[in-house]
mmCIF file of C-alpha atoms in Angstrom:
data_model
loop_
_atom_site.group_PDB
_atom_site.id
_atom_site.type_symbol
_atom_site.label_atom_id
_atom_site.label_comp_id
_atom_site.label_asym_id
_atom_site.label_seq_id
_atom_site.Cartn_x
_atom_site.Cartn_y
_atom_site.Cartn_z
ATOM 1 C CA UNK S 1 2.888 16.871 7.852
ATOM 2 C CA UNK S 2 2.754 19.142 4.838
ATOM 3 C CA UNK S 3 1.935 17.659 1.453
ATOM 4 C CA UNK S 4 2.872 14.043 0.884
ATOM 5 C CA UNK S 5 5.050 11.942 3.119
ATOM 6 C CA UNK S 6 6.633 8.676 2.051
ATOM 7 C CA UNK S 7 8.366 6.131 4.248
ATOM 8 C CA UNK S 8 10.907 4.709 4.359
ATOM 9 C CA UNK S 9 13.280 7.024 2.515
ATOM 10 C CA UNK S 10 15.379 4.068 1.450
ATOM 11 C CA UNK S 11 15.428 0.336 2.012
ATOM 12 C CA UNK S 12 17.544 -2.667 1.122
ATOM 13 C CA UNK S 13 15.420 -5.775 0.913
ATOM 14 C CA UNK S 14 16.221 -9.431 0.354
ATOM 15 C CA UNK S 15 14.484 -11.075 -2.585
ATOM 16 C CA UNK S 16 11.354 -12.914 -1.567
ATOM 17 C CA UNK S 17 10.575 -10.627 1.344
ATOM 18 C CA UNK S 18 7.360 -8.686 1.690
ATOM 19 C CA UNK S 19 7.547 -4.903 1.867
ATOM 20 C CA UNK S 20 5.032 -2.087 2.222
ATOM 21 C CA UNK S 21 5.881 1.433 1.155
ATOM 22 C CA UNK S 22 3.860 4.002 2.991
ATOM 23 C CA UNK S 23 2.341 7.186 1.594
ATOM 24 C CA UNK S 24 0.259 9.763 3.434
ATOM 25 C CA UNK S 25 -1.117 13.074 2.201
ATOM 26 C CA UNK S 26 -2.790 15.867 4.140
ATOM 27 C CA UNK S 27 -4.202 17.863 1.239
ATOM 28 C CA UNK S 28 -7.496 15.938 1.052
ATOM 29 C CA UNK S 29 -6.774 15.114 -2.583
ATOM 30 C CA UNK S 30 -9.107 12.604 -4.172
ATOM 31 C CA UNK S 31 -6.587 10.871 -6.392
ATOM 32 C CA UNK S 32 -3.365 9.164 -5.446
ATOM 33 C CA UNK S 33 -0.763 7.387 -7.540
ATOM 34 C CA UNK S 34 2.310 5.211 -7.289
ATOM 35 C CA UNK S 35 5.079 5.563 -9.867
ATOM 36 C CA UNK S 36 8.424 3.913 -10.271
ATOM 37 C CA UNK S 37 11.317 5.693 -11.928
ATOM 38 C CA UNK S 38 14.126 3.852 -13.637
ATOM 39 C CA UNK S 39 17.004 5.185 -15.720
ATOM 40 C CA UNK S 40 16.085 5.319 -19.375
ATOM 41 C CA UNK S 41 12.435 4.457 -18.723
ATOM 42 C CA UNK S 42 11.157 7.562 -17.006
ATOM 43 C CA UNK S 43 8.227 7.538 -14.611
ATOM 44 C CA UNK S 44 5.825 4.640 -15.001
ATOM 45 C CA UNK S 45 2.483 4.332 -13.255
ATOM 46 C CA UNK S 46 2.051 1.244 -11.071
ATOM 47 C CA UNK S 47 -1.383 1.753 -9.504
ATOM 48 C CA UNK S 48 -3.719 4.629 -8.877
ATOM 49 C CA UNK S 49 -6.807 5.450 -6.858
ATOM 50 C CA UNK S 50 -9.560 7.844 -7.926
ATOM 51 C CA UNK S 51 -11.002 8.105 -4.441
ATOM 52 C CA UNK S 52 -11.065 6.233 -1.162
ATOM 53 C CA UNK S 53 -12.252 2.666 -1.653
ATOM 54 C CA UNK S 54 -11.274 2.380 -5.333
ATOM 55 C CA UNK S 55 -8.027 1.455 -7.057
ATOM 56 C CA UNK S 56 -6.896 0.858 -10.606
ATOM 57 C CA UNK S 57 -3.974 -0.672 -12.449
ATOM 58 C CA UNK S 58 -1.418 1.443 -14.200
ATOM 59 C CA UNK S 59 1.201 0.575 -16.767
ATOM 60 C CA UNK S 60 3.307 -1.796 -14.623
ATOM 61 C CA UNK S 61 1.103 -3.303 -11.881
ATOM 62 C CA UNK S 62 2.479 -6.848 -11.734
ATOM 63 C CA UNK S 63 4.053 -7.758 -8.412
ATOM 64 C CA UNK S 64 2.452 -4.817 -6.606
ATOM 65 C CA UNK S 65 -0.788 -4.260 -4.737
ATOM 66 C CA UNK S 66 -2.391 -1.175 -3.207
ATOM 67 C CA UNK S 67 -5.272 -0.289 -0.944
ATOM 68 C CA UNK S 68 -7.122 2.944 -0.264
ATOM 69 C CA UNK S 69 -8.988 2.570 2.988
ATOM 70 C CA UNK S 70 -9.229 6.336 3.522
ATOM 71 C CA UNK S 71 -8.457 9.581 1.719
ATOM 72 C CA UNK S 72 -5.056 10.146 3.266
ATOM 73 C CA UNK S 73 -3.224 6.826 2.961
ATOM 74 C CA UNK S 74 -2.195 4.821 -0.088
ATOM 75 C CA UNK S 75 0.274 2.042 0.783
ATOM 76 C CA UNK S 76 2.055 0.031 -1.895
ATOM 77 C CA UNK S 77 2.890 -3.598 -1.118
ATOM 78 C CA UNK S 78 5.425 -5.869 -2.754
ATOM 79 C CA UNK S 79 4.241 -9.349 -1.783
ATOM 80 C CA UNK S 80 7.483 -11.105 -2.719
ATOM 81 C CA UNK S 81 10.192 -8.728 -3.852
ATOM 82 C CA UNK S 82 12.352 -9.467 -6.889
ATOM 83 C CA UNK S 83 15.543 -7.696 -8.027
ATOM 84 C CA UNK S 84 13.733 -6.097 -10.986
ATOM 85 C CA UNK S 85 11.722 -4.109 -8.462
ATOM 86 C CA UNK S 86 14.846 -2.189 -7.509
ATOM 87 C CA UNK S 87 13.837 1.365 -8.295
ATOM 88 C CA UNK S 88 12.876 4.745 -6.919
ATOM 89 C CA UNK S 89 9.209 4.823 -5.977
ATOM 90 C CA UNK S 90 7.221 8.055 -5.928
ATOM 91 C CA UNK S 91 3.793 8.524 -4.460
ATOM 92 C CA UNK S 92 1.731 11.420 -5.810
ATOM 93 C CA UNK S 93 -1.692 12.970 -5.387
ATOM 94 C CA UNK S 94 -3.950 15.329 -7.287
ATOM 95 C CA UNK S 95 -7.131 17.170 -6.433
ATOM 96 C CA UNK S 96 -8.890 16.264 -9.701
ATOM 97 C CA UNK S 97 -8.089 14.317 -12.839
ATOM 98 C CA UNK S 98 -6.925 17.438 -14.652
ATOM 99 C CA UNK S 99 -4.942 18.880 -11.754
ATOM 100 C CA UNK S 100 -1.175 18.693 -11.549
ATOM 101 C CA UNK S 101 0.426 16.035 -9.400
ATOM 102 C CA UNK S 102 2.129 16.639 -6.099
ATOM 103 C CA UNK S 103 4.890 14.151 -5.357
ATOM 104 C CA UNK S 104 6.349 12.711 -2.205
ATOM 105 C CA UNK S 105 10.107 12.700 -1.824
ATOM 106 C CA UNK S 106 10.481 9.110 -2.930
ATOM 107 C CA UNK S 107 11.579 5.736 -1.592
ATOM 108 C CA UNK S 108 14.776 4.197 -2.925
ATOM 109 C CA UNK S 109 14.354 0.438 -2.860
ATOM 110 C CA UNK S 110 17.093 -2.063 -3.565
ATOM 111 C CA UNK S 111 16.168 -5.724 -3.817
ATOM 112 C CA UNK S 112 19.160 -8.037 -3.501
ATOM 113 C CA UNK N 1 5.206 6.241 -31.703
ATOM 114 C CA UNK N 2 5.534 6.938 -27.990
ATOM 115 C CA UNK N 3 2.624 8.691 -26.325
ATOM 116 C CA UNK N 4 4.883 11.504 -25.118
ATOM 117 C CA UNK N 5 8.288 12.170 -26.621
ATOM 118 C CA UNK N 6 11.001 14.566 -25.579
ATOM 119 C CA UNK N 7 14.499 15.197 -26.822
ATOM 120 C CA UNK N 8 16.567 13.755 -23.947
ATOM 121 C CA UNK N 9 19.430 16.191 -24.556
ATOM 122 C CA UNK N 10 21.584 16.908 -22.742
ATOM 123 C CA UNK N 11 21.437 20.601 -23.462
ATOM 124 C CA UNK N 12 24.548 22.404 -22.281
ATOM 125 C CA UNK N 13 24.181 26.177 -22.351
ATOM 126 C CA UNK N 14 26.050 29.118 -20.845
ATOM 127 C CA UNK N 15 24.504 31.356 -18.245
ATOM 128 C CA UNK N 16 22.266 33.966 -19.822
ATOM 129 C CA UNK N 17 21.380 31.844 -22.821
ATOM 130 C CA UNK N 18 17.873 31.171 -24.059
ATOM 131 C CA UNK N 19 16.963 27.520 -24.456
ATOM 132 C CA UNK N 20 13.812 25.812 -25.700
ATOM 133 C CA UNK N 21 12.487 22.291 -25.277
ATOM 134 C CA UNK N 22 9.752 20.632 -27.275
ATOM 135 C CA UNK N 23 7.542 17.729 -26.380
ATOM 136 C CA UNK N 24 5.230 15.893 -28.790
ATOM 137 C CA UNK N 25 2.205 13.826 -27.849
ATOM 138 C CA UNK N 26 0.302 11.280 -29.867
ATOM 139 C CA UNK N 27 -3.249 11.442 -28.513
ATOM 140 C CA UNK N 28 -5.240 14.303 -29.999
ATOM 141 C CA UNK N 29 -7.780 13.971 -27.170
ATOM 142 C CA UNK N 30 -5.184 15.019 -24.578
ATOM 143 C CA UNK N 31 -6.637 17.654 -22.325
ATOM 144 C CA UNK N 32 -4.074 19.019 -19.923
ATOM 145 C CA UNK N 33 -0.374 19.585 -20.096
ATOM 146 C CA UNK N 34 2.348 20.365 -17.613
ATOM 147 C CA UNK N 35 6.056 20.936 -17.318
ATOM 148 C CA UNK N 36 7.803 19.502 -14.273
ATOM 149 C CA UNK N 37 11.329 20.001 -13.071
ATOM 150 C CA UNK N 38 13.305 17.238 -11.404
ATOM 151 C CA UNK N 39 16.615 17.753 -9.653
ATOM 152 C CA UNK N 40 19.025 14.874 -9.240
ATOM 153 C CA UNK N 41 17.716 12.276 -6.767
ATOM 154 C CA UNK N 42 14.706 14.427 -5.914
ATOM 155 C CA UNK N 43 10.995 14.240 -6.638
ATOM 156 C CA UNK N 44 9.488 15.989 -9.684
ATOM 157 C CA UNK N 45 8.032 19.386 -8.925
ATOM 158 C CA UNK N 46 5.489 21.294 -10.953
ATOM 159 C CA UNK N 47 7.110 24.073 -12.950
ATOM 160 C CA UNK N 48 4.032 25.278 -14.789
ATOM 161 C CA UNK N 49 0.791 24.194 -16.366
ATOM 162 C CA UNK N 50 0.438 24.812 -20.083
ATOM 163 C CA UNK N 51 -2.654 26.673 -21.243
ATOM 164 C CA UNK N 52 -4.077 26.826 -24.739
ATOM 165 C CA UNK N 53 -3.278 30.516 -25.069
ATOM 166 C CA UNK N 54 0.270 30.075 -23.838
ATOM 167 C CA UNK N 55 1.491 31.319 -20.502
ATOM 168 C CA UNK N 56 4.500 32.947 -18.965
ATOM 169 C CA UNK N 57 5.989 32.835 -15.488
ATOM 170 C CA UNK N 58 9.000 35.069 -15.136
ATOM 171 C CA UNK N 59 11.751 33.687 -17.367
ATOM 172 C CA UNK N 60 9.690 30.669 -18.367
ATOM 173 C CA UNK N 61 7.201 30.546 -21.231
ATOM 174 C CA UNK N 62 5.069 27.550 -22.108
ATOM 175 C CA UNK N 63 3.116 27.108 -25.320
ATOM 176 C CA UNK N 64 0.697 24.555 -26.695
ATOM 177 C CA UNK N 65 0.173 23.768 -30.358
ATOM 178 C CA UNK N 66 -2.813 21.456 -30.632
ATOM 179 C CA UNK N 67 -2.709 21.264 -34.422
ATOM 180 C CA UNK N 68 0.822 19.866 -34.384
ATOM 181 C CA UNK N 69 0.401 18.160 -31.014
ATOM 182 C CA UNK N 70 3.336 19.582 -29.193
ATOM 183 C CA UNK N 71 4.102 21.739 -26.199
ATOM 184 C CA UNK N 72 7.181 23.819 -25.654
ATOM 185 C CA UNK N 73 9.091 25.373 -22.797
ATOM 186 C CA UNK N 74 11.290 28.419 -23.296
ATOM 187 C CA UNK N 75 13.767 29.493 -20.641
ATOM 188 C CA UNK N 76 15.273 32.958 -21.011
ATOM 189 C CA UNK N 77 18.368 34.284 -19.259
ATOM 190 C CA UNK N 78 19.376 30.832 -18.004
ATOM 191 C CA UNK N 79 20.726 30.553 -14.470
ATOM 192 C CA UNK N 80 23.014 27.921 -13.014
ATOM 193 C CA UNK N 81 20.110 26.908 -10.788
ATOM 194 C CA UNK N 82 18.045 26.001 -13.869
ATOM 195 C CA UNK N 83 20.197 22.897 -14.324
ATOM 196 C CA UNK N 84 17.798 19.988 -13.942
ATOM 197 C CA UNK N 85 15.754 17.490 -15.890
ATOM 198 C CA UNK N 86 12.560 18.906 -17.389
ATOM 199 C CA UNK N 87 9.639 16.524 -17.724
ATOM 200 C CA UNK N 88 6.747 16.961 -20.097
ATOM 201 C CA UNK N 89 3.473 15.555 -18.741
ATOM 202 C CA UNK N 90 0.313 14.979 -20.730
ATOM 203 C CA UNK N 91 -3.118 13.979 -19.523
ATOM 204 C CA UNK N 92 -4.379 11.994 -22.457
ATOM 205 C CA UNK N 93 -7.691 10.858 -21.083
ATOM 206 C CA UNK N 94 -11.125 12.243 -21.634
ATOM 207 C CA UNK N 95 -13.830 12.467 -19.006
ATOM 208 C CA UNK N 96 -12.777 10.606 -15.900
ATOM 209 C CA UNK N 97 -9.137 10.218 -16.715
ATOM 210 C CA UNK N 98 -7.428 9.357 -13.501
ATOM 211 C CA UNK N 99 -4.309 7.398 -14.174
ATOM 212 C CA UNK N 100 -4.036 8.782 -17.691
ATOM 213 C CA UNK N 101 -1.064 11.040 -17.108
ATOM 214 C CA UNK N 102 1.937 10.130 -19.202
ATOM 215 C CA UNK N 103 5.410 11.439 -18.525
ATOM 216 C CA UNK N 104 8.055 12.085 -21.110
ATOM 217 C CA UNK N 105 11.493 10.709 -20.337
ATOM 218 C CA UNK N 106 12.798 14.167 -19.601
ATOM 219 C CA UNK N 107 15.235 16.646 -21.108
ATOM 220 C CA UNK N 108 18.471 17.229 -19.245
ATOM 221 C CA UNK N 109 19.618 20.836 -19.025
ATOM 222 C CA UNK N 110 23.014 21.902 -17.753
ATOM 223 C CA UNK N 111 23.754 25.605 -17.434
ATOM 224 C CA UNK N 112 27.450 26.386 -17.077
ATOM 225 C CA UNK N 113 29.256 29.571 -16.025
#
């Protein structure tokens, strides 16, 4: 593993189903983030974590939850998927709050 | 006013041209600034950080104007491979500012032969 790994790469999901997007980093970065990217809306922050054991809400947190049990992993869960959650999801990390972000290669999620 | 605004373009330029993008931000307390590049259906990748004194990396020059609250990116001698979307990113938090990064919507650049 080098950098940030996201899984799955893509997924088609029936509405109402539960789904967890996985994100793992090996850079020992303190902060991790989940963004969604939609045409015309750019990248929007869903949730973030300053350090292991803490999380915070971003701009569009509703319908999503996260956990940060350790430094490396930051899964994003959709408890009951809805079609409006169809998007490309990017996980990112940064060493400090003023450091640039490093992104995973994204998960393309389609909720039908 | 949006926190971070960019001209969405698209900018269509011939190879060898010089092109410049601007990005304005609304929060005067913003502390760090970056330009990212995003290729179609790929993740954003850091192009360069933007320092107060301005900085250059090969054909790319970034500048910050705190008084007018904008940053710019200049690309000289454009290559076909420069075609991408360029994202302006601003950290508009002070102190512990995790989660305070705001992305512009991106400027689309197409370089043609």
